[in-house]
Coordinates of C-alpha atoms in Angstrom, one line a residue:
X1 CA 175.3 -40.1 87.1
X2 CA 174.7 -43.7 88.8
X3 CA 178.5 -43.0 90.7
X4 CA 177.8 -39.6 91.3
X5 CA 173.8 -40.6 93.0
X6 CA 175.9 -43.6 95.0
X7 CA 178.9 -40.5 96.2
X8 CA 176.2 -38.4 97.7
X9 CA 174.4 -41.3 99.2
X10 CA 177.7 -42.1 101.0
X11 CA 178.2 -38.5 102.1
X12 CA 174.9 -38.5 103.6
X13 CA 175.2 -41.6 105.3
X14 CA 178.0 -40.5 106.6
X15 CA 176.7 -37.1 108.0
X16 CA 174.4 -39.2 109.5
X17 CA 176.3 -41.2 111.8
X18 CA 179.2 -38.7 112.1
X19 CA 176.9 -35.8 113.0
X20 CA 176.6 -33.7 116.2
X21 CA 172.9 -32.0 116.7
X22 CA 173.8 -28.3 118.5
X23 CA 172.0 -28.7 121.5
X24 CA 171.2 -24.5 121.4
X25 CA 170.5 -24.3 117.5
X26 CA 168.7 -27.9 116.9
X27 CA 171.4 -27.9 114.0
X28 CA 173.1 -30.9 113.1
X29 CA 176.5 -30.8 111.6
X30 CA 179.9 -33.0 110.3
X31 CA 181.7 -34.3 113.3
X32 CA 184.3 -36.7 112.3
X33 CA 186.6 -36.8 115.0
X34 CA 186.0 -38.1 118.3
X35 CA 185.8 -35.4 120.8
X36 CA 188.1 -37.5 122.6
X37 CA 191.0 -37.4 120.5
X38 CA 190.3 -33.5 119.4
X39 CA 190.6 -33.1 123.7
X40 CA 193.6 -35.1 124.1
X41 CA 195.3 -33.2 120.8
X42 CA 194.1 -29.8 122.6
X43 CA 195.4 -30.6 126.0
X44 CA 199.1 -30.9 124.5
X45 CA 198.6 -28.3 121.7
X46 CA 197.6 -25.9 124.9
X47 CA 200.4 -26.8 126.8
X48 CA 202.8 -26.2 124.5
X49 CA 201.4 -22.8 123.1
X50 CA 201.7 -21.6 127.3
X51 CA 205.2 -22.7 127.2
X52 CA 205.8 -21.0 123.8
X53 CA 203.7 -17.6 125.0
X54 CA 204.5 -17.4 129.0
X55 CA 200.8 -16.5 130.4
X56 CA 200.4 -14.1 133.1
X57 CA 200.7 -14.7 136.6
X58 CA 197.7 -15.3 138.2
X59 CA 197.6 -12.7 140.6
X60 CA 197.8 -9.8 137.2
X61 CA 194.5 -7.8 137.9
X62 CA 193.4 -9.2 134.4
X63 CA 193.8 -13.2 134.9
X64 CA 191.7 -12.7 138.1
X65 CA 189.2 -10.5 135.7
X66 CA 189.4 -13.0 132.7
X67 CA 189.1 -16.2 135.0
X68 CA 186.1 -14.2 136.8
X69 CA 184.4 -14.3 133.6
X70 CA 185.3 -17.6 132.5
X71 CA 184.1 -19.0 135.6
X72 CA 180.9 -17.6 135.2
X73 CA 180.2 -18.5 132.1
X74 CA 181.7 -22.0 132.3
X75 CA 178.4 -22.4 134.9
X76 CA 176.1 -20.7 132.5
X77 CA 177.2 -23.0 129.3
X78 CA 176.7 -25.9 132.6
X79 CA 173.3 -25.1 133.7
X80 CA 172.1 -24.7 129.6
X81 CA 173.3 -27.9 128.7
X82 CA 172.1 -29.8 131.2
X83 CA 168.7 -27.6 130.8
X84 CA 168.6 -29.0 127.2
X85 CA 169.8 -32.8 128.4
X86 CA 172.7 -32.8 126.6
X87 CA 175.0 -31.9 129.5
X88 CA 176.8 -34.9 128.5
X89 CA 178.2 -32.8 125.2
X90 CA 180.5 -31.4 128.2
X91 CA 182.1 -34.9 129.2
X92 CA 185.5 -34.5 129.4
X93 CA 186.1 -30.5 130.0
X94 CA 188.9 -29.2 132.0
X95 CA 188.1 -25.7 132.0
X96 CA 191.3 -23.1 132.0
X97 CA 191.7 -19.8 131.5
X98 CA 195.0 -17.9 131.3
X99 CA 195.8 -14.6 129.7
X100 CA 199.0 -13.3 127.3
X101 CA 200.7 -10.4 126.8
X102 CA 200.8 -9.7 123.4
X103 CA 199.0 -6.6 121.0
X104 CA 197.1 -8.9 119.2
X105 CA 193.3 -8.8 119.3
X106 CA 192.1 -12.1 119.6
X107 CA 190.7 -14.6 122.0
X108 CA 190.2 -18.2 121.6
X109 CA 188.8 -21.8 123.1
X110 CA 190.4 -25.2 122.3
X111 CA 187.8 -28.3 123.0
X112 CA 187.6 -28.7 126.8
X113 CA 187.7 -25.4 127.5
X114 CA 191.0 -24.3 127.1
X115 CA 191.1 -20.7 127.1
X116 CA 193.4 -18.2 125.9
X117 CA 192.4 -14.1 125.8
X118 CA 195.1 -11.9 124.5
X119 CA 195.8 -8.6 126.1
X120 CA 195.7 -6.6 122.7
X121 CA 192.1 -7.3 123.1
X122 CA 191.4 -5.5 126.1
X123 CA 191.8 -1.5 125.3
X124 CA 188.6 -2.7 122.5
X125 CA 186.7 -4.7 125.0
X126 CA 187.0 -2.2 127.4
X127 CA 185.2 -3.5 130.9
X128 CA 183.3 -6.5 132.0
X129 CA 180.4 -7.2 129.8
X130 CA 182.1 -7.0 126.7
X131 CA 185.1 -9.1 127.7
X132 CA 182.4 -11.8 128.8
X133 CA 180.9 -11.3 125.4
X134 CA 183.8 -11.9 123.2
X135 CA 185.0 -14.9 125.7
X136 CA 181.1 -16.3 125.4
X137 CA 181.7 -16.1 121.7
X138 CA 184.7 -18.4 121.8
X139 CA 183.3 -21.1 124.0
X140 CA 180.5 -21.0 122.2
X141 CA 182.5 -22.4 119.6
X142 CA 184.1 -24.6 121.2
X143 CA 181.0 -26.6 122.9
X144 CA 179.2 -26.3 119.4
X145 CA 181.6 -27.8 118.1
X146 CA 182.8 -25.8 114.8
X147 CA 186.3 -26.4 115.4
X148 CA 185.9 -30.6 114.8
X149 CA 183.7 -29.3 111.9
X150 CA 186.3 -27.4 110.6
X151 CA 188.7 -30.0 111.3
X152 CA 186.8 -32.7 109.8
X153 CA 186.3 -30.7 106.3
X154 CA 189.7 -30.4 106.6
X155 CA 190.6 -33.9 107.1
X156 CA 188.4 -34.6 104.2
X157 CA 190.1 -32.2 101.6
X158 CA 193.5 -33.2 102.5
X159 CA 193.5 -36.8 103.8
X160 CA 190.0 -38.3 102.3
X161 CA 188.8 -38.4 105.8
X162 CA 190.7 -40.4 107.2
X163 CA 191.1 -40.7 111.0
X164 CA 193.0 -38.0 113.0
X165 CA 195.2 -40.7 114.4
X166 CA 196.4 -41.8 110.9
X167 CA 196.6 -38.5 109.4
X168 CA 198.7 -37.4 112.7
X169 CA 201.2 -40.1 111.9
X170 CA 201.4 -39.3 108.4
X171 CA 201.5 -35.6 108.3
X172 CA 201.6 -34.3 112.2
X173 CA 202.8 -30.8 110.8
X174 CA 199.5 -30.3 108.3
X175 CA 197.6 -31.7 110.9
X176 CA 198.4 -30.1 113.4
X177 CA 198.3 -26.8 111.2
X178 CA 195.0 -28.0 110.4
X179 CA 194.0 -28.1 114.2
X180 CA 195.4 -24.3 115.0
X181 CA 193.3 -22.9 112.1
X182 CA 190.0 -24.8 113.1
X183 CA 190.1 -23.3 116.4
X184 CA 191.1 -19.6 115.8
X185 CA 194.6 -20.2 117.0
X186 CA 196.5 -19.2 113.6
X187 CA 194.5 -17.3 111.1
X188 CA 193.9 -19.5 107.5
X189 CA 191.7 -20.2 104.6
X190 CA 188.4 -22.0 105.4
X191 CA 185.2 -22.5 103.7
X192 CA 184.3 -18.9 103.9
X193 CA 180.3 -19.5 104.2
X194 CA 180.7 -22.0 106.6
X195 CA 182.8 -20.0 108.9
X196 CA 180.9 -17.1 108.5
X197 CA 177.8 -19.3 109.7
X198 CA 180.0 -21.0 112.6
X199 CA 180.9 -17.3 113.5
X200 CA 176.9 -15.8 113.6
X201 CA 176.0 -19.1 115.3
X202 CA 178.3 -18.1 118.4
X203 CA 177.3 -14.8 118.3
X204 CA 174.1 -15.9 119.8
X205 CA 175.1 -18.8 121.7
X206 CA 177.7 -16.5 123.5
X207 CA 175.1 -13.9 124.1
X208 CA 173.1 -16.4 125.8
X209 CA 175.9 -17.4 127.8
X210 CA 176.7 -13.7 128.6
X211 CA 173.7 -13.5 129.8
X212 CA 173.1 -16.2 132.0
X213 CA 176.4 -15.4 133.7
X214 CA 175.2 -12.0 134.9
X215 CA 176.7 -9.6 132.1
X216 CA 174.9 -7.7 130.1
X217 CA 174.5 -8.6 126.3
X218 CA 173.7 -5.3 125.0
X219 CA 177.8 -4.7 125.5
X220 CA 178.4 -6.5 122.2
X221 CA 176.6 -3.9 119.9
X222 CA 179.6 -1.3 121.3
X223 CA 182.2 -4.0 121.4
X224 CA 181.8 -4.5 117.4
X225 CA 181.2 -1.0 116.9
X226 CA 184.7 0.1 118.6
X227 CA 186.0 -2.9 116.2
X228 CA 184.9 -1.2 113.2
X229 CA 186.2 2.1 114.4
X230 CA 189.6 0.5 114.4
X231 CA 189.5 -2.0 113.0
X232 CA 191.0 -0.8 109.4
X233 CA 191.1 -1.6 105.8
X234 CA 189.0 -5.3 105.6
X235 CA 188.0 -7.6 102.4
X236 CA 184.6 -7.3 101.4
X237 CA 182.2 -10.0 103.5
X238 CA 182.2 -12.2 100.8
X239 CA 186.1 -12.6 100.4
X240 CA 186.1 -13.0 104.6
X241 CA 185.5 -15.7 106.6
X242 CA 183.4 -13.6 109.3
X243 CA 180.6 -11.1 109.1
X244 CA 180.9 -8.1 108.1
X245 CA 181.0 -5.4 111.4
X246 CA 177.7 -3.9 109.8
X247 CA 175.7 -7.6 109.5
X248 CA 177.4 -8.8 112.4
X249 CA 175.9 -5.6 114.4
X250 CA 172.6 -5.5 112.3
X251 CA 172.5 -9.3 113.6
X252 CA 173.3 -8.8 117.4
X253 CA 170.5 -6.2 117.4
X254 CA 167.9 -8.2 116.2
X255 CA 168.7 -11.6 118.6
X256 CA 169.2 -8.6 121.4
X257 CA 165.2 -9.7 122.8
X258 CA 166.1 -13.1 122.7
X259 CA 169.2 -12.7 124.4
X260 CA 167.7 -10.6 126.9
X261 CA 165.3 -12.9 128.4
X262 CA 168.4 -14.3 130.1
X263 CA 170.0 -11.9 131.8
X264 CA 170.1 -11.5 135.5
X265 CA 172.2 -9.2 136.4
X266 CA 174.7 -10.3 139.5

């Protein structure tokens, strides 16, 4: 009992100097890798993923769209951080968003910004507003933070928490499996509460940043509902590491006020 009182007391200490307070949510959570060295792994991880899936050219119709969007919200996510004084959270971005042809239905954010939307997405998002929705959802969680979350739980369960450099020179190819699951880039086995919290926590942090950037958040309610229309056969919620469509929607509606109050349109 006395080891197991003296374990806890270590875990907590630790959460207590290793942990990042969300600047939107007030929540404070696990954050054992630098952001520095998560940055520097994403700025070659990104690279070599656009070398591996040849982006668009810029002047496509939909990289002008998607960068558009990102723009926007890039100064929205801004303008709230430095609202909330934590602007410094942001040190270290290099903002880029790029677009691949490929029928798969995902977008993603590495730390700094790096952005990558898929054009399998597009036929579901359908214009504008629910594009910026689904791309304010991914930066959300990248400037909460929930991929070094992810990323630290996962350095815990496999290397005992030890640092990203060491467990980089020891086992690159887990860690950098490790890395491509934490931030949406492969799909993988997490800690299926905490990612189903991670995901309703950018749910509302996106629609916020939506919002800000002129696009109306309302667009997500028929975003998820044209994602459960096609979406086909899924686990039950509790075998998934995201929301059900149906909670996910339920949820949306009811932060819909809140969400609201920051829209201008532009």
């Amino acid at each position: 009992m006395k080891l197991f009182k003296l374990s806890v007391l270590g875990l907590l200490l630790t959460c207590y100097s290793s942990c990042h307070k969300n600047a939107v949510t007030g929540k404070r959570s696990l954050s054992l890798v630098p952001e520095t060295e998560l940055m520097t792994m994403s700025y070659s991880q990104y690279d070599q993923f656009l070398k591996e899936h040849p982006p668009l050219p810029q002047s496509d119709e939909r990289v002008v769209m998607v960068k558009r969007i990102g723009e926007r919200i890039q100064k929205s996510v801004e303008k709230y951080y430095a609202q909330k004084g934590a602007l410094k959270d942001l040190n270290g971005f290099a903002w880029e968003f790029n677009v691949v042809d490929e029928n798969t239905v995902n977008a993603w954010c590495m730390p700094g910004g790096k952005v990558v939307v898929y054009t399998g997405i597009l036929p579901i998002t359908q214009d504008e507003n629910s594009l910026a929705v689904v791309m304010g959802h991914e930066i959300a969680h990248a400037v909460a933070r929930h991929g070094n979350q992810r990323m630290s739980q996962g350095l815990l369960i496999n290397f005992g928490g030890q640092a990203l450099s060491i467990a980089l020179s020891q086992k690159p190819a887990l860690t950098q499996q490790l890395f491509a699951q934490a931030y949406g880039v492969s799909t993988g086995l997490g800690a299926l509460k905490y990612s189903r919290g991670h995901e309703t926590e950018a749910d509302k942090m996106g629609l916020i940043f939506a919002a800000m950037g002129g696009y109306d958040p309302e667009a997500a309610v028929g975003f998820w509902q044209r994602m459960s229309e096609g979406g086909g056969q899924k686990p039950p919620e509790l075998l998934s590491t995201h929301p059900s469509d149906e909670t996910r929607i339920r949820d949306l509606k009811a932060f819909m006020p809140e969400a609201k109050k920051y829209y201008k349109p532009q």
